[in-house]
Short mmCIF file of C-alpha atoms in Angstrom, two decimals:
data_model
loop_
_atom_site.label_atom_id
_atom_site.label_comp_id
_atom_site.label_asym_id
_atom_site.label_seq_id
_atom_site.Cartn_x
_atom_site.Cartn_y
_atom_site.Cartn_z
CA MET A 1 -28.86 -40.38 -17.37
CA SER A 2 -25.64 -42.37 -16.98
CA ARG A 3 -23.35 -41.70 -14.05
CA SER A 4 -20.41 -40.73 -16.30
CA LEU A 5 -22.45 -38.03 -18.04
CA LEU A 6 -22.73 -36.19 -14.74
CA SER A 7 -18.96 -35.78 -14.56
CA PHE A 8 -18.68 -33.40 -17.52
CA SER A 9 -20.60 -30.63 -19.21
CA ALA A 10 -20.83 -28.64 -22.43
CA GLU A 11 -22.30 -25.14 -22.36
CA PHE A 12 -22.40 -22.17 -24.72
CA ASN A 13 -21.45 -18.63 -23.73
CA ASP A 14 -23.16 -16.35 -26.23
CA VAL A 15 -21.25 -13.25 -25.12
CA ASN A 16 -17.87 -14.77 -26.03
CA GLN A 17 -19.27 -17.07 -28.75
CA GLU A 18 -17.59 -19.86 -26.84
CA ILE A 19 -18.41 -23.52 -26.22
CA LEU A 20 -17.23 -24.41 -22.70
CA LEU A 21 -16.21 -28.02 -22.05
CA SER A 22 -15.42 -29.01 -18.47
CA GLY A 23 -14.98 -31.97 -16.16
CA ARG A 24 -13.87 -35.54 -16.87
CA MET A 25 -15.01 -36.82 -20.24
CA ARG A 26 -14.67 -40.57 -19.87
CA PRO A 27 -17.83 -42.05 -21.41
CA GLN A 28 -18.04 -45.79 -21.98
CA THR A 29 -20.18 -45.32 -25.11
CA VAL A 30 -20.74 -42.62 -27.71
CA GLN A 31 -24.37 -42.43 -26.56
CA GLU A 32 -23.20 -40.94 -23.27
CA MET A 33 -21.78 -38.03 -25.28
CA ALA A 34 -25.13 -37.25 -26.92
CA SER A 35 -26.06 -34.15 -24.90
CA ALA A 36 -22.58 -32.63 -25.05
CA ALA A 37 -22.23 -33.46 -28.74
CA GLU A 38 -25.53 -31.74 -29.47
CA VAL A 39 -24.39 -28.55 -27.73
CA ILE A 40 -21.14 -28.53 -29.72
CA ARG A 41 -22.78 -29.35 -33.05
CA ARG A 42 -25.69 -26.91 -32.65
CA ASN A 43 -23.51 -23.95 -31.75
CA LEU A 44 -20.93 -24.63 -34.43
CA ASP A 45 -23.69 -24.85 -37.05
CA GLY A 46 -25.28 -21.66 -35.73
CA HIS A 47 -22.25 -19.42 -36.33
CA SER A 48 -20.43 -18.80 -39.58
CA ASN A 49 -17.51 -16.65 -38.42
CA THR A 50 -15.33 -17.54 -35.38
CA VAL A 51 -16.35 -19.97 -32.66
CA TYR A 52 -14.20 -20.76 -29.62
CA VAL A 53 -14.13 -24.18 -27.99
CA ASN A 54 -12.76 -23.70 -24.47
CA THR A 55 -11.19 -26.86 -23.00
CA ARG A 56 -9.29 -25.24 -20.13
CA ARG A 57 -11.44 -26.99 -17.52
CA LEU A 58 -11.58 -30.30 -19.33
CA THR A 59 -9.27 -32.17 -16.98
CA HIS A 60 -9.59 -35.66 -18.52
CA ILE A 61 -10.74 -37.13 -21.81
CA ASN A 62 -10.74 -40.67 -23.21
CA MET A 63 -10.61 -41.63 -26.86
CA THR A 64 -14.35 -42.27 -27.06
CA ALA A 65 -15.02 -38.65 -26.13
CA PHE A 66 -12.13 -37.23 -28.17
CA ASN A 67 -13.11 -39.12 -31.33
CA CYS A 68 -16.68 -37.90 -30.95
CA ILE A 69 -15.58 -34.27 -30.58
CA ALA A 70 -12.99 -34.61 -33.35
CA GLU A 71 -15.60 -35.88 -35.79
CA ILE A 72 -17.92 -32.95 -35.03
CA LEU A 73 -15.10 -30.39 -35.39
CA SER A 74 -13.80 -31.89 -38.63
CA SER A 75 -17.29 -31.99 -40.13
CA ALA A 76 -17.89 -28.36 -39.15
CA CYS A 77 -14.56 -27.31 -40.70
CA LYS A 78 -15.38 -29.04 -43.98
CA ALA A 79 -18.97 -27.75 -44.08
CA ASP A 80 -17.81 -24.11 -43.96
CA ARG A 81 -14.22 -23.35 -44.91
CA GLN A 82 -14.74 -19.65 -44.04
CA ARG A 83 -15.65 -20.45 -40.45
CA LYS A 84 -12.75 -20.40 -37.99
CA ILE A 85 -12.87 -22.73 -34.98
CA VAL A 86 -10.39 -21.93 -32.20
CA ILE A 87 -9.63 -24.60 -29.58
CA VAL A 88 -8.57 -22.79 -26.39
CA THR A 89 -6.32 -24.94 -24.19
CA SER A 90 -3.99 -24.40 -21.25
CA SER A 91 -0.42 -25.56 -20.65
CA VAL A 92 -1.62 -26.66 -17.20
CA ILE A 93 -3.45 -29.58 -18.86
CA ALA A 94 -0.43 -31.29 -20.37
CA TRP A 95 -2.25 -33.57 -22.81
CA SER A 96 -4.63 -30.95 -24.18
CA ALA A 97 -2.56 -28.85 -26.59
CA PRO A 98 -0.69 -31.76 -28.27
CA LEU A 99 -3.90 -33.74 -28.75
CA PHE A 100 -5.87 -30.89 -30.31
CA LYS A 101 -2.86 -29.69 -32.34
CA THR A 102 -2.73 -33.12 -33.98
CA LEU A 103 -6.36 -32.71 -34.97
CA ALA A 104 -5.78 -29.13 -36.19
CA SER A 105 -2.90 -30.19 -38.42
CA ASP A 106 -5.45 -31.69 -40.84
CA GLU A 107 -7.88 -28.77 -40.83
CA PRO A 108 -6.61 -25.31 -41.95
CA ASN A 109 -9.55 -23.46 -40.35
CA LEU A 110 -9.13 -25.26 -36.99
CA LEU A 111 -6.67 -23.45 -34.71
CA VAL A 112 -5.25 -24.16 -31.25
CA GLU A 113 -4.58 -21.28 -28.86
CA ILE A 114 -2.71 -21.87 -25.59
CA TYR A 115 -4.55 -19.39 -23.43
CA ASP A 116 -2.09 -18.84 -20.59
CA SER A 117 0.88 -18.15 -22.86
CA ALA A 118 -0.85 -14.92 -23.96
CA PHE A 119 -2.57 -14.13 -20.67
CA TYR A 120 0.61 -13.73 -18.60
CA PRO A 121 2.55 -10.93 -20.32
CA GLY A 122 5.21 -10.79 -17.61
CA GLN A 123 5.71 -14.54 -17.28
CA THR A 124 9.05 -14.64 -19.10
CA PHE A 125 10.51 -12.15 -16.63
CA VAL A 126 9.03 -13.87 -13.57
CA GLU A 127 10.33 -17.28 -14.64
CA ASP A 128 13.85 -15.99 -15.10
CA GLU A 129 15.93 -17.23 -12.16
CA SER A 130 17.39 -13.74 -11.72
CA PHE A 131 13.96 -12.73 -10.40
CA ILE A 132 14.34 -15.02 -7.37
CA PRO A 133 16.52 -12.58 -5.36
CA ILE A 134 13.85 -9.90 -5.84
CA LEU A 135 11.10 -12.14 -4.53
CA ARG A 136 13.09 -13.38 -1.53
CA THR A 137 14.23 -9.94 -0.45
CA GLN A 138 10.80 -8.39 -0.99
CA THR A 139 9.15 -10.98 1.24
CA LYS A 140 11.83 -10.52 3.89
CA MET A 141 11.16 -6.78 3.89
CA THR A 142 7.36 -6.88 3.75
CA TRP A 143 6.84 -9.70 6.29
CA ARG A 144 7.79 -7.40 9.16
CA HIS A 145 4.65 -5.43 8.33
CA GLU A 146 2.38 -8.13 6.95
CA ARG A 147 2.62 -10.46 9.93
CA GLU A 148 0.61 -7.92 11.92
CA ILE A 149 -1.55 -6.74 9.02
CA LEU A 150 -2.74 -10.27 8.17
CA GLY A 151 -4.24 -10.65 11.64
CA ARG A 152 -6.22 -7.44 11.17
CA HIS A 153 -7.55 -8.85 7.90
CA GLY A 154 -8.82 -12.04 9.52
CA LEU A 155 -5.97 -14.54 9.28
CA ARG A 156 -5.70 -16.72 12.37
CA ASP A 157 -4.68 -20.23 13.36
CA GLY A 158 -6.64 -23.21 12.13
CA LEU A 159 -7.86 -21.98 8.73
CA ALA A 160 -7.72 -23.56 5.29
CA ILE A 161 -5.52 -21.19 3.27
CA ALA A 162 -4.63 -20.85 -0.42
CA ASP A 163 -1.67 -18.74 -1.56
CA ILE A 164 -2.33 -18.10 -5.24
CA CYS A 165 0.54 -16.95 -7.46
CA CYS A 166 2.82 -18.14 -4.67
CA GLY A 167 6.04 -17.51 -6.58
CA ILE A 168 9.02 -19.14 -4.86
CA GLY A 169 6.87 -20.16 -1.90
CA ASP A 170 8.61 -18.14 0.81
CA PHE A 171 5.39 -16.44 1.92
CA ALA A 172 3.66 -19.83 2.20
CA THR A 173 6.42 -21.12 4.47
CA LEU A 174 5.99 -18.09 6.74
CA ILE A 175 2.22 -18.63 6.85
CA LYS A 176 2.80 -22.28 7.75
CA ARG A 177 5.18 -21.41 10.57
CA HIS A 178 3.24 -18.55 12.11
CA PHE A 179 -0.45 -19.32 11.53
CA ASN A 180 -0.69 -23.14 11.74
CA PRO A 181 -3.26 -23.68 8.96
CA THR A 182 -5.27 -26.89 8.76
CA ARG A 183 -4.53 -26.89 5.02
CA LEU A 184 -2.16 -24.77 2.96
CA LEU A 185 -2.21 -24.88 -0.84
CA ALA A 186 0.28 -22.78 -2.80
CA LEU A 187 -0.30 -22.45 -6.56
CA ASP A 188 1.80 -20.86 -9.28
CA HIS A 189 2.22 -20.91 -13.05
CA SER A 190 6.03 -20.89 -13.02
CA ARG A 191 7.57 -24.36 -12.90
CA LYS A 192 10.97 -22.94 -11.94
CA SER A 193 9.50 -21.04 -9.01
CA LEU A 194 7.65 -24.13 -7.78
CA GLU A 195 10.77 -26.27 -8.02
CA TYR A 196 12.58 -23.72 -5.89
CA ALA A 197 9.64 -23.57 -3.44
CA ARG A 198 9.59 -27.33 -2.97
CA ARG A 199 13.34 -27.42 -2.31
CA VAL A 200 13.09 -24.67 0.31
CA ALA A 201 10.10 -26.31 2.01
CA ALA A 202 11.96 -29.63 2.14
CA ASP A 203 15.02 -27.93 3.64
CA PHE A 204 12.80 -26.40 6.32
CA GLY A 205 11.01 -29.69 7.01
CA LEU A 206 7.64 -28.26 5.90
CA THR A 207 6.19 -31.28 4.14
CA SER A 208 2.47 -30.48 4.29
CA ILE A 209 2.38 -27.45 1.96
CA GLU A 210 0.57 -28.45 -1.25
CA TYR A 211 2.66 -26.78 -3.97
CA THR A 212 0.57 -26.96 -7.14
CA TYR A 213 1.20 -26.00 -10.75
CA GLY A 214 -1.81 -24.19 -12.16
CA ASP A 215 -3.34 -21.35 -14.11
CA ALA A 216 -4.57 -18.78 -11.60
CA SER A 217 -7.12 -17.48 -14.07
CA GLN A 218 -8.72 -20.92 -14.48
CA MET A 219 -7.86 -22.99 -11.41
CA LEU A 220 -8.72 -26.67 -11.27
CA LEU A 221 -9.97 -26.23 -7.71
CA ALA A 222 -13.50 -26.71 -6.44
CA ASP A 223 -15.68 -23.79 -5.35
CA ASN A 224 -15.83 -22.61 -1.72
CA GLN A 225 -12.76 -24.47 -0.40
CA PHE A 226 -10.69 -21.94 1.53
CA ASP A 227 -11.23 -19.69 4.54
CA PHE A 228 -8.48 -17.27 3.54
CA VAL A 229 -6.99 -16.71 0.08
CA THR A 230 -3.88 -14.61 -0.55
CA CYS A 231 -2.56 -13.19 -3.83
CA ARG A 232 0.40 -10.88 -3.27
CA HIS A 233 2.10 -8.60 -5.83
CA SER A 234 0.47 -10.64 -8.57
CA LEU A 235 -2.70 -9.00 -9.84
CA GLN A 236 -0.50 -6.16 -11.05
CA ILE A 237 1.46 -8.36 -13.47
CA PHE A 238 -1.64 -9.66 -15.30
CA ASP A 239 -3.48 -7.74 -17.98
CA ARG A 240 -6.87 -9.02 -16.72
CA PRO A 241 -6.85 -8.75 -12.90
CA ASP A 242 -10.65 -8.96 -12.87
CA VAL A 243 -10.44 -12.53 -14.21
CA LEU A 244 -8.06 -13.56 -11.42
CA LEU A 245 -10.21 -11.93 -8.77
CA ARG A 246 -13.25 -13.87 -9.96
CA GLU A 247 -11.27 -17.08 -9.47
CA LEU A 248 -10.09 -16.02 -6.00
CA TYR A 249 -13.71 -15.25 -5.14
CA ARG A 250 -14.85 -18.63 -6.46
CA ILE A 251 -12.49 -20.79 -4.38
CA CYS A 252 -13.07 -18.73 -1.19
CA LYS A 253 -15.74 -19.95 1.23
CA PRO A 254 -18.71 -17.66 1.93
CA GLY A 255 -17.65 -15.55 4.89
CA GLY A 256 -13.97 -16.09 4.05
CA ARG A 257 -11.59 -13.37 2.93
CA VAL A 258 -9.34 -12.71 -0.04
CA TYR A 259 -6.19 -10.71 0.73
CA ILE A 260 -4.19 -8.91 -1.97
CA THR A 261 -1.14 -6.65 -2.03
CA ASN A 262 -0.12 -4.35 -4.86
CA GLU A 263 2.16 -1.37 -5.41
CA LYS A 264 2.18 2.14 -6.73
CA ASN A 265 5.72 2.08 -8.00
CA SER A 266 5.85 5.72 -9.03
CA HIS A 267 5.56 6.58 -5.32
CA CYS A 268 8.87 4.94 -4.41
CA LEU A 269 10.97 7.65 -2.83
CA GLY A 270 14.40 8.48 -1.48
CA GLU A 271 16.54 11.24 -0.16
CA PRO A 272 19.15 12.40 -1.18
CA HIS A 273 18.76 12.51 -4.98
CA SER A 274 14.96 12.55 -4.76
CA GLU A 275 14.45 13.94 -8.29
CA SER A 276 16.49 11.22 -9.96
CA ILE A 277 14.71 8.56 -7.92
CA ARG A 278 11.27 9.98 -8.71
CA TRP A 279 12.03 10.08 -12.44
CA THR A 280 13.23 6.49 -12.46
CA TYR A 281 10.14 5.05 -10.75
CA ASP A 282 7.86 7.02 -13.05
CA GLN A 283 9.71 5.22 -15.83
CA VAL A 284 9.30 1.86 -14.08
CA ALA A 285 5.53 2.31 -14.15
CA ARG A 286 5.64 3.16 -17.87
CA LEU A 287 7.93 0.22 -18.58
CA PHE A 288 5.56 -2.26 -16.94
CA SER A 289 2.64 -0.69 -18.76
CA HIS A 290 4.44 -1.37 -22.04
CA PHE A 291 4.32 -5.08 -21.16
CA ASP A 292 0.62 -4.86 -20.15
CA MET A 293 1.34 -4.85 -16.41
CA ASP A 294 0.18 -2.27 -13.89
CA VAL A 295 2.50 -1.58 -10.95
CA GLU A 296 0.34 1.46 -10.11
CA MET A 297 -2.50 -0.84 -9.01
CA GLY A 298 -2.28 -0.40 -5.22
CA PRO A 299 -4.80 2.48 -4.81
CA LYS A 300 -7.21 0.67 -7.16
CA SER A 301 -7.55 -2.26 -4.74
CA ARG A 302 -10.84 -1.17 -3.16
CA ARG A 303 -12.53 -0.70 -6.54
CA LEU A 304 -11.23 -4.02 -7.85
CA LEU A 305 -12.48 -5.93 -4.81
CA THR A 306 -15.85 -4.17 -4.91
CA ASP A 307 -16.31 -4.89 -8.61
CA ALA A 308 -15.49 -8.56 -7.96
CA GLY A 309 -18.38 -8.83 -5.48
CA PHE A 310 -16.60 -8.67 -2.13
CA ASP A 311 -17.93 -6.76 0.86
CA ALA A 312 -16.51 -5.60 4.23
CA ILE A 313 -13.46 -4.38 2.34
CA GLN A 314 -10.40 -3.28 4.30
CA VAL A 315 -7.52 -1.28 2.80
CA GLU A 316 -4.34 -0.08 4.42
CA THR A 317 -0.94 1.04 3.23
CA PHE A 318 2.52 0.56 4.61
CA MET A 319 5.93 1.85 3.60
CA VAL A 320 8.84 -0.57 3.44
CA THR A 321 11.94 1.49 4.25
CA ASN A 322 15.66 1.28 4.82
CA LEU A 323 14.91 1.68 8.54
CA ASP A 324 13.14 -1.71 8.66
CA GLY A 325 16.13 -3.66 9.92
CA ASP A 326 19.36 -3.77 7.93
CA PRO A 327 19.49 -1.02 5.24
CA ARG A 328 21.57 -3.41 3.15
CA ASP A 329 18.45 -5.56 2.65
CA PHE A 330 16.65 -2.62 1.08
CA ALA A 331 19.67 -1.85 -1.09
CA ASN A 332 19.86 -5.47 -2.23
CA MET A 333 16.21 -5.34 -3.30
CA ILE A 334 16.79 -2.19 -5.36
CA GLU A 335 19.87 -3.68 -7.00
CA ALA A 336 17.81 -6.74 -7.98
CA TRP A 337 15.15 -4.43 -9.45
CA GLU A 338 17.81 -2.64 -11.49
CA ASN A 339 19.13 -5.92 -12.90
CA VAL A 340 15.72 -7.00 -14.18
CA TYR A 341 14.04 -3.69 -15.02
CA ALA A 342 16.99 -1.87 -16.60
CA GLY A 343 19.06 -4.90 -17.54
CA GLN A 344 16.32 -6.99 -19.17
CA MET A 345 12.93 -5.30 -19.56
CA ALA A 346 14.18 -1.94 -20.89
CA VAL A 347 16.49 -3.77 -23.29
CA ARG A 348 13.60 -5.95 -24.48
CA ARG A 349 11.53 -2.80 -25.06
CA GLY A 350 14.34 -1.46 -27.24
CA ASP A 351 15.30 1.56 -25.13
CA PRO A 352 18.41 3.48 -26.27
CA PRO A 353 21.67 3.31 -24.26
CA ASP A 354 21.40 6.89 -22.98
CA PHE A 355 17.97 6.18 -21.50
CA ILE A 356 19.15 2.96 -19.87
CA ARG A 357 22.15 4.73 -18.32
CA ARG A 358 19.90 7.37 -16.77
CA PHE A 359 17.41 4.67 -15.74
CA ARG A 360 20.14 2.69 -13.98
CA GLN A 361 21.42 5.83 -12.26
CA GLY A 362 18.08 6.33 -10.55
CA PHE A 363 18.29 2.87 -9.01
CA LYS A 364 21.85 3.55 -7.90
CA ASP A 365 20.68 6.80 -6.30
CA HIS A 366 17.96 4.87 -4.48
CA VAL A 367 20.58 2.45 -3.16
CA LEU A 368 22.65 5.43 -2.01
CA ALA A 369 19.61 6.87 -0.20
CA ALA A 370 19.09 3.51 1.54
CA LEU A 371 22.71 3.28 2.71
CA HIS A 372 23.40 6.96 3.41
CA PRO A 373 23.78 7.61 7.19
CA LYS A 374 21.22 10.42 6.93
CA GLY A 375 19.25 8.96 4.02
CA TYR A 376 15.73 7.60 3.71
CA ALA A 377 14.35 5.23 1.09
CA GLY A 378 10.80 3.93 0.79
CA TRP A 379 8.64 1.50 -1.20
CA PRO A 380 4.84 1.81 -0.67
CA ILE A 381 2.51 -1.20 -0.56
CA TRP A 382 -1.29 -1.37 -0.50
CA ALA A 383 -2.74 -4.32 1.45
CA ALA A 384 -6.45 -4.96 0.96
CA SER A 385 -8.96 -7.70 1.61
CA GLY A 386 -12.60 -8.38 0.99
CA ARG A 387 -15.12 -10.84 2.42
CA LYS A 388 -17.08 -13.19 0.20
CA PRO A 389 -20.72 -12.60 1.19
CA TYR A 390 -22.66 -15.40 2.86
#
């Protein structure tokens, strides 16, 4: 077996009717493609309806390999015009979609699907720059609690750490400053957020954080790399959190821990005007659900971690409140929520003006509760972690 053949693989997943291509396909001769070509050809010929060809982990390909695959796909398309072949790519692999789209342009029953564009239903909101104030203020408010909580969940100096779905990178900078990791990788699927993160890190002189663009559901990272993996306020904005948890599990070392935080937004509270506030956050949960996101996920953390295969699971809750430092910080966070939730998401859903006015009023009442001299305002967070078994 040639050395280059060991660097890539082709497998068939019968459950998903999916041919999985992965690795670096850089053969010097067509003969080196023989085993992979046989897998592709055999499984295309064996199915007459829809077959998926998943290239999301195919990091490199040369023209010898591409021409071999292209010939097989074209022949299969012509042999059965009723059969649909779907090439599944990712925007993370920049060359993949354009290359396969060129091939598909000549074959009407060959389609290209960019997986991550459908997988991240909330991505358009997260990538909007108006979301940055929310993320910054949230981290500022939660860090007062999480700095202590992280230690109870196993974070200490000298570990290799990955912060997945790192957003604007502010949490990674705090980890770098306070826990002195031997390695710190921060990955996100928003280019705008990563650009912002790199600028902030440079301003702070933190040059060793590895900010990486990637698909959290299909990371181009080796197995068993990190002692501690964090994924904060992120599982709740994906419609398949189980897929992300499997990836977090995969990159975590045996004996290492994965730490997640999520919310139960309908439990946000405030006084005075508690009824208005309660109604509004019930509506927030329904609004996110409309976009296939679940901001009620916090109490589900233990089940999610257990189902993903973790053991020694720890769960605790904390309430971020207007009494955690300057009440204006809490008010600023709520105002940022109003701008995005009522100003963008509710409008995108097509909500009528009367609903949006009442929706906005609940946020304003929450701000009033935060700033009132006798008021109280709270935002509950679930922090949970699980150990990857040895």
